[in-house]
Amino acid sequence: MAGHVVLITGAGSGIGRATAHLFADEGARVAVTDMDFSSAEAVAAEIAAAGGNARAWELDVTDRGAVAAVVSEVASWGSGLDVLVNNAGASIGSPIDHDDFEQTLEFGIDLLLTSLTRTIRAALPHLRRSAAGRIINVSSTEGVGGSARIAAYTAAKHGVIGLTRSLAVELGDEGITVNAVCPGPIHTGITSVIPDEMKVKFARRTVPLRRYGEPEEIAHGILHLALPASSYITGHALLVDGGMTVKNN
Ligand code: NAI
């Protein structure tokens, strides 16, 4: 990835942080963005301490004006932009009969789906000038199946795969690839509220590899789709889930 400029949203923690580290290890210049600026700064500092090239930006992906401004600043800093990783997210619980279901749905769709279209629209002029423009959207196993009481999250993550497929077709003749990564259960900030013994039990029951995954294992899936060598892969939703979604019994 030497010479490539990569912008990652939600890179202050978990999967985004691991992805920032991995791309930097591979020689990329990494724009570490997060709504929590101190965590983005900490990740950029870790990368610099390890000899990599990174800079932190505060970016709340639900803020349309901020998205356009930060993407443009990143492109000036990097003299372009080659890879956009749409990773920012949060867990959104939403039982269908809750009074605030519609509000939660609106927020979930904005954060987990609409925001991706904002970063993509802002990044497109720069990706068009890249020799290997890549868009990688972080969906979920909730993008291909469903769990109870998180309908807003599940609907948004299904939407991410639809968005990915449509844009893969739309941008194909410009040589920009658009892919999604679908993580299974991963040890990150989002899942830190689940007690360890519940994680172990859940993984033994539902994941063929019998464990939660690590953020670095998702980062490798993202890197794979970003590599110049992956130039003929587009419109794909890559499951990185320990086999969870193919398990029948
Ligand atoms: P995390 O909580 O460790 O990291 C999420 C990061 O996104 C945080 O740094 C947070 O500050 C940032 N963020 C939240 N809202 C934001 C906003 N409006 N603008 C900018 N940044 C914002 O969680 P994790 O797991 O690393 O999440 C990354 C992505 O992975 C999310 O899209 C999540 O839905 C997805 N995912 C995670 C799974 C898991 O088991 N951890 C499973 C499947 C998908």
mmCIF file of C-alpha atoms and ligand atoms in Angstrom:
data_model
loop_
_atom_site.group_PDB
_atom_site.id
_atom_site.type_symbol
_atom_site.label_atom_id
_atom_site.label_comp_id
_atom_site.label_asym_id
_atom_site.label_seq_id
_atom_site.Cartn_x
_atom_site.Cartn_y
_atom_site.Cartn_z
ATOM 1 C CA MET A 1 0.000 0.000 0.000
ATOM 2 C CA ALA A 2 3.057 2.261 -0.150
ATOM 3 C CA GLY A 3 2.100 5.676 -1.502
ATOM 4 C CA HIS A 4 -1.635 5.093 -1.076
ATOM 5 C CA VAL A 5 -3.742 7.492 0.984
ATOM 6 C CA VAL A 6 -6.428 5.870 3.120
ATOM 7 C CA LEU A 7 -9.248 7.535 5.044
ATOM 8 C CA ILE A 8 -10.878 5.455 7.789
ATOM 9 C CA THR A 9 -13.957 6.545 9.735
ATOM 10 C CA GLY A 10 -14.410 5.499 13.369
ATOM 11 C CA ALA A 11 -10.673 4.711 13.513
ATOM 12 C CA GLY A 12 -10.206 5.590 17.166
ATOM 13 C CA SER A 13 -11.232 2.156 18.442
ATOM 14 C CA GLY A 14 -11.760 -1.506 17.589
ATOM 15 C CA ILE A 15 -11.868 -2.513 13.928
ATOM 16 C CA GLY A 16 -11.090 0.991 12.631
ATOM 17 C CA ARG A 17 -8.052 1.302 14.884
ATOM 18 C CA ALA A 18 -6.703 -2.121 13.858
ATOM 19 C CA THR A 19 -7.285 -1.226 10.191
ATOM 20 C CA ALA A 20 -5.413 2.061 10.577
ATOM 21 C CA HIS A 21 -2.462 0.207 12.091
ATOM 22 C CA LEU A 22 -2.446 -2.475 9.409
ATOM 23 C CA PHE A 23 -2.570 -0.033 6.480
ATOM 24 C CA ALA A 24 0.202 2.041 8.077
ATOM 25 C CA ASP A 25 2.285 -1.112 8.567
ATOM 26 C CA GLU A 26 1.820 -1.733 4.831
ATOM 27 C CA GLY A 27 3.190 1.715 4.004
ATOM 28 C CA ALA A 28 -0.021 3.708 3.451
ATOM 29 C CA ARG A 29 -0.600 7.279 4.640
ATOM 30 C CA VAL A 30 -3.547 6.954 6.985
ATOM 31 C CA ALA A 31 -6.153 9.583 7.870
ATOM 32 C CA VAL A 32 -7.405 8.425 11.263
ATOM 33 C CA THR A 33 -10.851 9.986 11.729
ATOM 34 C CA ASP A 34 -13.299 9.603 14.610
ATOM 35 C CA MET A 35 -15.996 11.635 16.324
ATOM 36 C CA ASP A 36 -13.878 11.181 19.465
ATOM 37 C CA PHE A 37 -10.830 13.257 18.543
ATOM 38 C CA SER A 38 -8.705 12.160 21.512
ATOM 39 C CA SER A 39 -8.962 8.502 20.513
ATOM 40 C CA ALA A 40 -8.117 9.355 16.875
ATOM 41 C CA GLU A 41 -5.113 11.360 18.077
ATOM 42 C CA ALA A 42 -3.977 8.460 20.251
ATOM 43 C CA VAL A 43 -4.125 6.038 17.309
ATOM 44 C CA ALA A 44 -2.232 8.433 15.022
ATOM 45 C CA ALA A 45 0.409 8.820 17.744
ATOM 46 C CA GLU A 46 0.728 5.025 18.138
ATOM 47 C CA ILE A 47 1.219 4.690 14.378
ATOM 48 C CA ALA A 48 3.812 7.475 14.305
ATOM 49 C CA ALA A 49 5.650 5.858 17.231
ATOM 50 C CA ALA A 50 5.784 2.625 15.230
ATOM 51 C CA GLY A 51 7.332 4.501 12.273
ATOM 52 C CA GLY A 52 4.129 4.863 10.223
ATOM 53 C CA ASN A 53 2.526 7.865 8.570
ATOM 54 C CA ALA A 54 -0.810 9.003 10.024
ATOM 55 C CA ARG A 55 -2.752 12.095 11.005
ATOM 56 C CA ALA A 56 -5.860 12.445 13.145
ATOM 57 C CA TRP A 57 -9.076 14.308 12.309
ATOM 58 C CA GLU A 58 -12.222 14.818 14.345
ATOM 59 C CA LEU A 59 -15.078 13.634 12.155
ATOM 60 C CA ASP A 60 -18.659 12.852 13.121
ATOM 61 C CA VAL A 61 -20.001 11.077 10.039
ATOM 62 C CA THR A 62 -23.536 12.269 10.767
ATOM 63 C CA ASP A 63 -22.369 15.866 10.228
ATOM 64 C CA ARG A 64 -22.682 16.470 6.467
ATOM 65 C CA GLY A 65 -20.701 19.722 6.432
ATOM 66 C CA ALA A 66 -17.874 18.244 8.465
ATOM 67 C CA VAL A 67 -17.619 15.212 6.167
ATOM 68 C CA ALA A 68 -17.070 17.363 3.073
ATOM 69 C CA ALA A 69 -14.526 19.580 4.855
ATOM 70 C CA VAL A 70 -12.501 16.729 6.356
ATOM 71 C CA VAL A 71 -12.410 14.658 3.154
ATOM 72 C CA SER A 72 -11.103 17.693 1.305
ATOM 73 C CA GLU A 73 -8.459 18.381 4.006
ATOM 74 C CA VAL A 74 -7.346 14.747 3.920
ATOM 75 C CA ALA A 75 -6.987 14.853 0.133
ATOM 76 C CA SER A 76 -4.845 18.006 0.416
ATOM 77 C CA TRP A 77 -2.706 16.405 3.132
ATOM 78 C CA GLY A 78 -2.196 13.225 1.125
ATOM 79 C CA SER A 79 -2.147 14.853 -2.340
ATOM 80 C CA GLY A 80 -5.149 12.688 -3.180
ATOM 81 C CA LEU A 81 -7.192 9.836 -1.772
ATOM 82 C CA ASP A 82 -7.077 6.198 -2.882
ATOM 83 C CA VAL A 83 -9.010 4.190 -0.295
ATOM 84 C CA LEU A 84 -12.111 5.059 1.734
ATOM 85 C CA VAL A 85 -13.000 2.724 4.611
ATOM 86 C CA ASN A 86 -16.503 3.405 5.971
ATOM 87 C CA ASN A 87 -16.270 1.813 9.391
ATOM 88 C CA ALA A 88 -17.781 4.161 12.007
ATOM 89 C CA GLY A 89 -20.728 2.683 13.852
ATOM 90 C CA ALA A 90 -22.397 1.915 17.131
ATOM 91 C CA SER A 91 -24.788 -0.728 18.393
ATOM 92 C CA ILE A 92 -28.392 0.369 18.022
ATOM 93 C CA GLY A 93 -30.957 -1.560 20.057
ATOM 94 C CA SER A 94 -34.534 -1.162 18.872
ATOM 95 C CA PRO A 95 -37.318 -3.537 19.952
ATOM 96 C CA ILE A 96 -40.115 -2.993 17.417
ATOM 97 C CA ASP A 97 -42.726 -2.127 20.068
ATOM 98 C CA HIS A 98 -40.674 0.554 21.863
ATOM 99 C CA ASP A 99 -42.219 4.017 21.833
ATOM 100 C CA ASP A 100 -39.037 5.507 20.397
ATOM 101 C CA PHE A 101 -38.592 2.863 17.665
ATOM 102 C CA GLU A 102 -39.008 5.302 14.781
ATOM 103 C CA GLN A 103 -36.505 7.755 16.251
ATOM 104 C CA THR A 104 -33.989 4.956 16.794
ATOM 105 C CA LEU A 105 -34.538 3.715 13.252
ATOM 106 C CA GLU A 106 -33.989 7.196 11.855
ATOM 107 C CA PHE A 107 -30.789 7.619 13.868
ATOM 108 C CA GLY A 108 -29.546 4.116 12.991
ATOM 109 C CA ILE A 109 -30.126 4.560 9.265
ATOM 110 C CA ASP A 110 -28.428 7.968 9.341
ATOM 111 C CA LEU A 111 -25.355 6.734 11.233
ATOM 112 C CA LEU A 112 -24.949 3.313 9.639
ATOM 113 C CA LEU A 113 -26.162 3.875 6.073
ATOM 114 C CA THR A 114 -26.778 7.476 4.985
ATOM 115 C CA SER A 115 -23.442 8.606 6.428
ATOM 116 C CA LEU A 116 -21.653 6.213 4.046
ATOM 117 C CA THR A 117 -23.191 7.987 1.084
ATOM 118 C CA ARG A 118 -21.895 11.299 2.497
ATOM 119 C CA THR A 119 -18.278 10.155 2.722
ATOM 120 C CA ILE A 120 -18.501 8.396 -0.644
ATOM 121 C CA ARG A 121 -19.943 11.471 -2.394
ATOM 122 C CA ALA A 122 -17.251 13.682 -0.846
ATOM 123 C CA ALA A 123 -14.457 11.237 -1.689
ATOM 124 C CA LEU A 124 -15.524 10.414 -5.259
ATOM 125 C CA PRO A 125 -13.749 13.263 -7.102
ATOM 126 C CA HIS A 126 -10.497 12.192 -5.422
ATOM 127 C CA LEU A 127 -11.039 8.442 -5.897
ATOM 128 C CA ARG A 128 -11.663 9.126 -9.594
ATOM 129 C CA ARG A 129 -8.168 10.567 -9.885
ATOM 130 C CA SER A 130 -6.597 7.528 -8.177
ATOM 131 C CA ALA A 131 -5.107 4.685 -10.211
ATOM 132 C CA ALA A 132 -6.673 2.202 -7.770
ATOM 133 C CA GLY A 133 -9.736 3.804 -6.150
ATOM 134 C CA ARG A 134 -11.298 1.608 -3.492
ATOM 135 C CA ILE A 135 -14.395 1.913 -1.290
ATOM 136 C CA ILE A 136 -14.772 -0.587 1.537
ATOM 137 C CA ASN A 137 -17.917 -0.502 3.658
ATOM 138 C CA VAL A 138 -18.113 -2.271 6.998
ATOM 139 C CA SER A 139 -21.436 -4.104 7.178
ATOM 140 C CA SER A 140 -22.011 -7.056 9.520
ATOM 141 C CA THR A 141 -23.345 -10.587 9.651
ATOM 142 C CA GLU A 142 -26.505 -8.568 10.437
ATOM 143 C CA GLY A 143 -26.251 -7.495 6.787
ATOM 144 C CA VAL A 144 -27.048 -11.031 5.626
ATOM 145 C CA GLY A 145 -29.135 -12.420 8.506
ATOM 146 C CA GLY A 146 -31.050 -11.039 11.440
ATOM 147 C CA SER A 147 -31.166 -11.007 15.244
ATOM 148 C CA ALA A 148 -34.020 -10.024 17.525
ATOM 149 C CA ARG A 149 -34.490 -6.519 18.979
ATOM 150 C CA ILE A 150 -31.977 -4.733 16.720
ATOM 151 C CA ALA A 151 -34.112 -4.201 13.613
ATOM 152 C CA ALA A 152 -32.764 -0.684 12.934
ATOM 153 C CA TYR A 153 -29.167 -1.950 13.013
ATOM 154 C CA THR A 154 -30.001 -4.984 10.879
ATOM 155 C CA ALA A 155 -31.945 -2.954 8.327
ATOM 156 C CA ALA A 156 -29.094 -0.456 8.004
ATOM 157 C CA LYS A 157 -26.446 -3.182 7.640
ATOM 158 C CA HIS A 158 -28.523 -4.920 4.938
ATOM 159 C CA GLY A 159 -28.711 -1.507 3.285
ATOM 160 C CA VAL A 160 -24.916 -1.229 3.334
ATOM 161 C CA ILE A 161 -24.669 -4.357 1.194
ATOM 162 C CA GLY A 162 -27.294 -3.024 -1.230
ATOM 163 C CA LEU A 163 -25.443 0.280 -1.465
ATOM 164 C CA THR A 164 -22.185 -1.576 -2.056
ATOM 165 C CA ARG A 165 -23.624 -3.668 -4.878
ATOM 166 C CA SER A 166 -25.325 -0.768 -6.627
ATOM 167 C CA LEU A 167 -22.232 1.453 -6.478
ATOM 168 C CA ALA A 168 -20.001 -1.399 -7.660
ATOM 169 C CA VAL A 169 -22.083 -1.427 -10.848
ATOM 170 C CA GLU A 170 -22.333 2.375 -11.077
ATOM 171 C CA LEU A 171 -18.618 3.037 -10.615
ATOM 172 C CA GLY A 172 -17.249 -0.039 -12.380
ATOM 173 C CA ASP A 173 -16.471 1.706 -15.642
ATOM 174 C CA GLU A 174 -14.357 4.213 -13.714
ATOM 175 C CA GLY A 175 -12.185 1.453 -12.265
ATOM 176 C CA ILE A 176 -13.307 2.139 -8.674
ATOM 177 C CA THR A 177 -14.101 -1.025 -6.742
ATOM 178 C CA VAL A 178 -16.772 -1.062 -4.032
ATOM 179 C CA ASN A 179 -16.897 -3.929 -1.541
ATOM 180 C CA ALA A 180 -18.220 -4.708 1.919
ATOM 181 C CA VAL A 181 -16.800 -6.619 4.852
ATOM 182 C CA CYS A 182 -19.216 -8.412 7.191
ATOM 183 C CA PRO A 183 -17.681 -9.057 10.600
ATOM 184 C CA GLY A 184 -19.085 -11.637 12.973
ATOM 185 C CA PRO A 185 -18.762 -11.128 16.745
ATOM 186 C CA ILE A 186 -15.532 -9.235 17.433
ATOM 187 C CA HIS A 187 -13.835 -8.023 20.622
ATOM 188 C CA THR A 188 -14.223 -4.220 20.291
ATOM 189 C CA GLY A 189 -15.798 -1.261 22.046
ATOM 190 C CA ILE A 190 -19.265 -2.194 20.779
ATOM 191 C CA THR A 191 -19.163 -5.667 22.336
ATOM 192 C CA SER A 192 -17.275 -4.639 25.498
ATOM 193 C CA VAL A 193 -20.573 -4.332 27.389
ATOM 194 C CA ILE A 194 -21.264 -8.062 26.952
ATOM 195 C CA PRO A 195 -19.873 -10.073 29.899
ATOM 196 C CA ASP A 196 -16.970 -12.364 28.954
ATOM 197 C CA GLU A 197 -18.737 -15.562 30.024
ATOM 198 C CA MET A 198 -21.668 -14.714 27.750
ATOM 199 C CA LYS A 199 -19.279 -14.160 24.843
ATOM 200 C CA VAL A 200 -17.608 -17.524 25.431
ATOM 201 C CA LYS A 201 -20.974 -19.309 25.648
ATOM 202 C CA PHE A 202 -22.341 -17.554 22.568
ATOM 203 C CA ALA A 203 -19.239 -18.315 20.493
ATOM 204 C CA ARG A 204 -19.174 -22.004 21.513
ATOM 205 C CA ARG A 205 -22.803 -22.351 20.477
ATOM 206 C CA THR A 206 -22.885 -20.314 17.261
ATOM 207 C CA VAL A 207 -19.391 -19.898 15.781
ATOM 208 C CA PRO A 208 -17.687 -22.914 14.133
ATOM 209 C CA LEU A 209 -14.280 -21.474 15.131
ATOM 210 C CA ARG A 210 -15.667 -21.404 18.714
ATOM 211 C CA ARG A 211 -14.502 -17.894 19.637
ATOM 212 C CA TYR A 212 -15.002 -14.165 19.128
ATOM 213 C CA GLY A 213 -12.748 -12.644 16.477
ATOM 214 C CA GLU A 214 -10.145 -9.945 16.979
ATOM 215 C CA PRO A 215 -10.247 -6.523 15.252
ATOM 216 C CA GLU A 216 -7.021 -7.375 13.403
ATOM 217 C CA GLU A 217 -8.773 -10.310 11.709
ATOM 218 C CA ILE A 218 -11.315 -7.900 10.200
ATOM 219 C CA ALA A 219 -8.574 -5.432 9.289
ATOM 220 C CA HIS A 220 -6.945 -8.131 7.153
ATOM 221 C CA GLY A 221 -10.203 -8.629 5.239
ATOM 222 C CA ILE A 222 -10.408 -4.885 4.621
ATOM 223 C CA LEU A 223 -6.769 -4.692 3.518
ATOM 224 C CA HIS A 224 -7.308 -7.610 1.142
ATOM 225 C CA LEU A 225 -10.074 -5.716 -0.687
ATOM 226 C CA ALA A 226 -7.964 -2.542 -0.824
ATOM 227 C CA LEU A 227 -4.839 -4.080 -2.330
ATOM 228 C CA PRO A 228 -4.046 -3.078 -5.925
ATOM 229 C CA ALA A 229 -3.881 -6.847 -6.590
ATOM 230 C CA SER A 230 -7.603 -7.141 -5.726
ATOM 231 C CA SER A 231 -8.473 -5.074 -8.794
ATOM 232 C CA TYR A 232 -11.090 -7.524 -10.175
ATOM 233 C CA ILE A 233 -13.075 -7.899 -6.940
ATOM 234 C CA THR A 234 -16.076 -5.583 -6.771
ATOM 235 C CA GLY A 235 -19.614 -5.761 -5.409
ATOM 236 C CA HIS A 236 -18.516 -8.443 -2.956
ATOM 237 C CA ALA A 237 -19.628 -8.835 0.671
ATOM 238 C CA LEU A 238 -16.806 -10.632 2.457
ATOM 239 C CA LEU A 239 -17.896 -12.567 5.544
ATOM 240 C CA VAL A 240 -15.219 -12.585 8.246
ATOM 241 C CA ASP A 241 -17.227 -14.385 10.905
ATOM 242 C CA GLY A 242 -15.538 -17.608 11.972
ATOM 243 C CA GLY A 243 -18.112 -19.477 9.866
ATOM 244 C CA MET A 244 -21.091 -18.212 11.868
ATOM 245 C CA THR A 245 -23.409 -17.554 8.925
ATOM 246 C CA VAL A 246 -22.870 -20.931 7.249
ATOM 247 C CA LYS A 247 -23.569 -22.984 10.380
ATOM 248 C CA ASN A 248 -26.757 -25.059 10.264
ATOM 249 C CA ASN A 249 -26.466 -27.027 13.480
HETATM 250 P P1 NAI B 1 -15.926 0.367 18.416
HETATM 251 O O1 NAI B 1 -16.951 0.920 19.332
HETATM 252 O O2 NAI B 1 -14.703 -0.233 19.009
HETATM 253 O O3 NAI B 1 -15.506 1.452 17.346
HETATM 254 C C1 NAI B 1 -16.436 2.289 16.713
HETATM 255 C C2 NAI B 1 -15.815 3.671 16.519
HETATM 256 O O4 NAI B 1 -16.745 4.460 15.764
HETATM 257 C C3 NAI B 1 -15.569 4.410 17.845
HETATM 258 O O5 NAI B 1 -14.248 4.910 17.874
HETATM 259 C C4 NAI B 1 -16.595 5.537 17.840
HETATM 260 O O6 NAI B 1 -16.144 6.730 18.477
HETATM 261 C C5 NAI B 1 -16.783 5.747 16.340
HETATM 262 N N1 NAI B 1 -18.049 6.405 16.038
HETATM 263 C C6 NAI B 1 -19.293 6.141 16.534
HETATM 264 N N2 NAI B 1 -20.175 6.997 16.028
HETATM 265 C C7 NAI B 1 -19.509 7.814 15.186
HETATM 266 C C8 NAI B 1 -19.866 8.915 14.365
HETATM 267 N N3 NAI B 1 -21.113 9.382 14.323
HETATM 268 N N4 NAI B 1 -18.908 9.490 13.603
HETATM 269 C C9 NAI B 1 -17.633 9.054 13.652
HETATM 270 N N5 NAI B 1 -17.214 8.056 14.436
HETATM 271 C C10 NAI B 1 -18.147 7.446 15.186
HETATM 272 O O7 NAI B 1 -16.726 -0.741 17.553
HETATM 273 P P2 NAI B 1 -16.289 -1.642 16.306
HETATM 274 O O8 NAI B 1 -16.850 -2.976 16.562
HETATM 275 O O9 NAI B 1 -14.862 -1.511 15.983
HETATM 276 O O10 NAI B 1 -17.181 -0.975 15.151
HETATM 277 C C11 NAI B 1 -16.709 -0.737 13.839
HETATM 278 C C12 NAI B 1 -17.730 -1.196 12.814
HETATM 279 O O11 NAI B 1 -17.828 -2.621 12.844
HETATM 280 C C13 NAI B 1 -19.155 -0.674 13.040
HETATM 281 O O12 NAI B 1 -19.690 -0.239 11.798
HETATM 282 C C14 NAI B 1 -19.900 -1.894 13.542
HETATM 283 O O13 NAI B 1 -21.268 -1.828 13.255
HETATM 284 C C15 NAI B 1 -19.171 -2.984 12.779
HETATM 285 N N6 NAI B 1 -19.359 -4.337 13.327
HETATM 286 C C16 NAI B 1 -18.838 -4.684 14.551
HETATM 287 C C17 NAI B 1 -19.020 -5.969 15.039
HETATM 288 C C18 NAI B 1 -18.484 -6.387 16.384
HETATM 289 O O14 NAI B 1 -18.825 -7.501 16.833
HETATM 290 N N7 NAI B 1 -17.676 -5.607 17.040
HETATM 291 C C19 NAI B 1 -19.759 -6.985 14.268
HETATM 292 C C20 NAI B 1 -20.219 -6.530 12.982
HETATM 293 C C21 NAI B 1 -20.023 -5.249 12.537
#
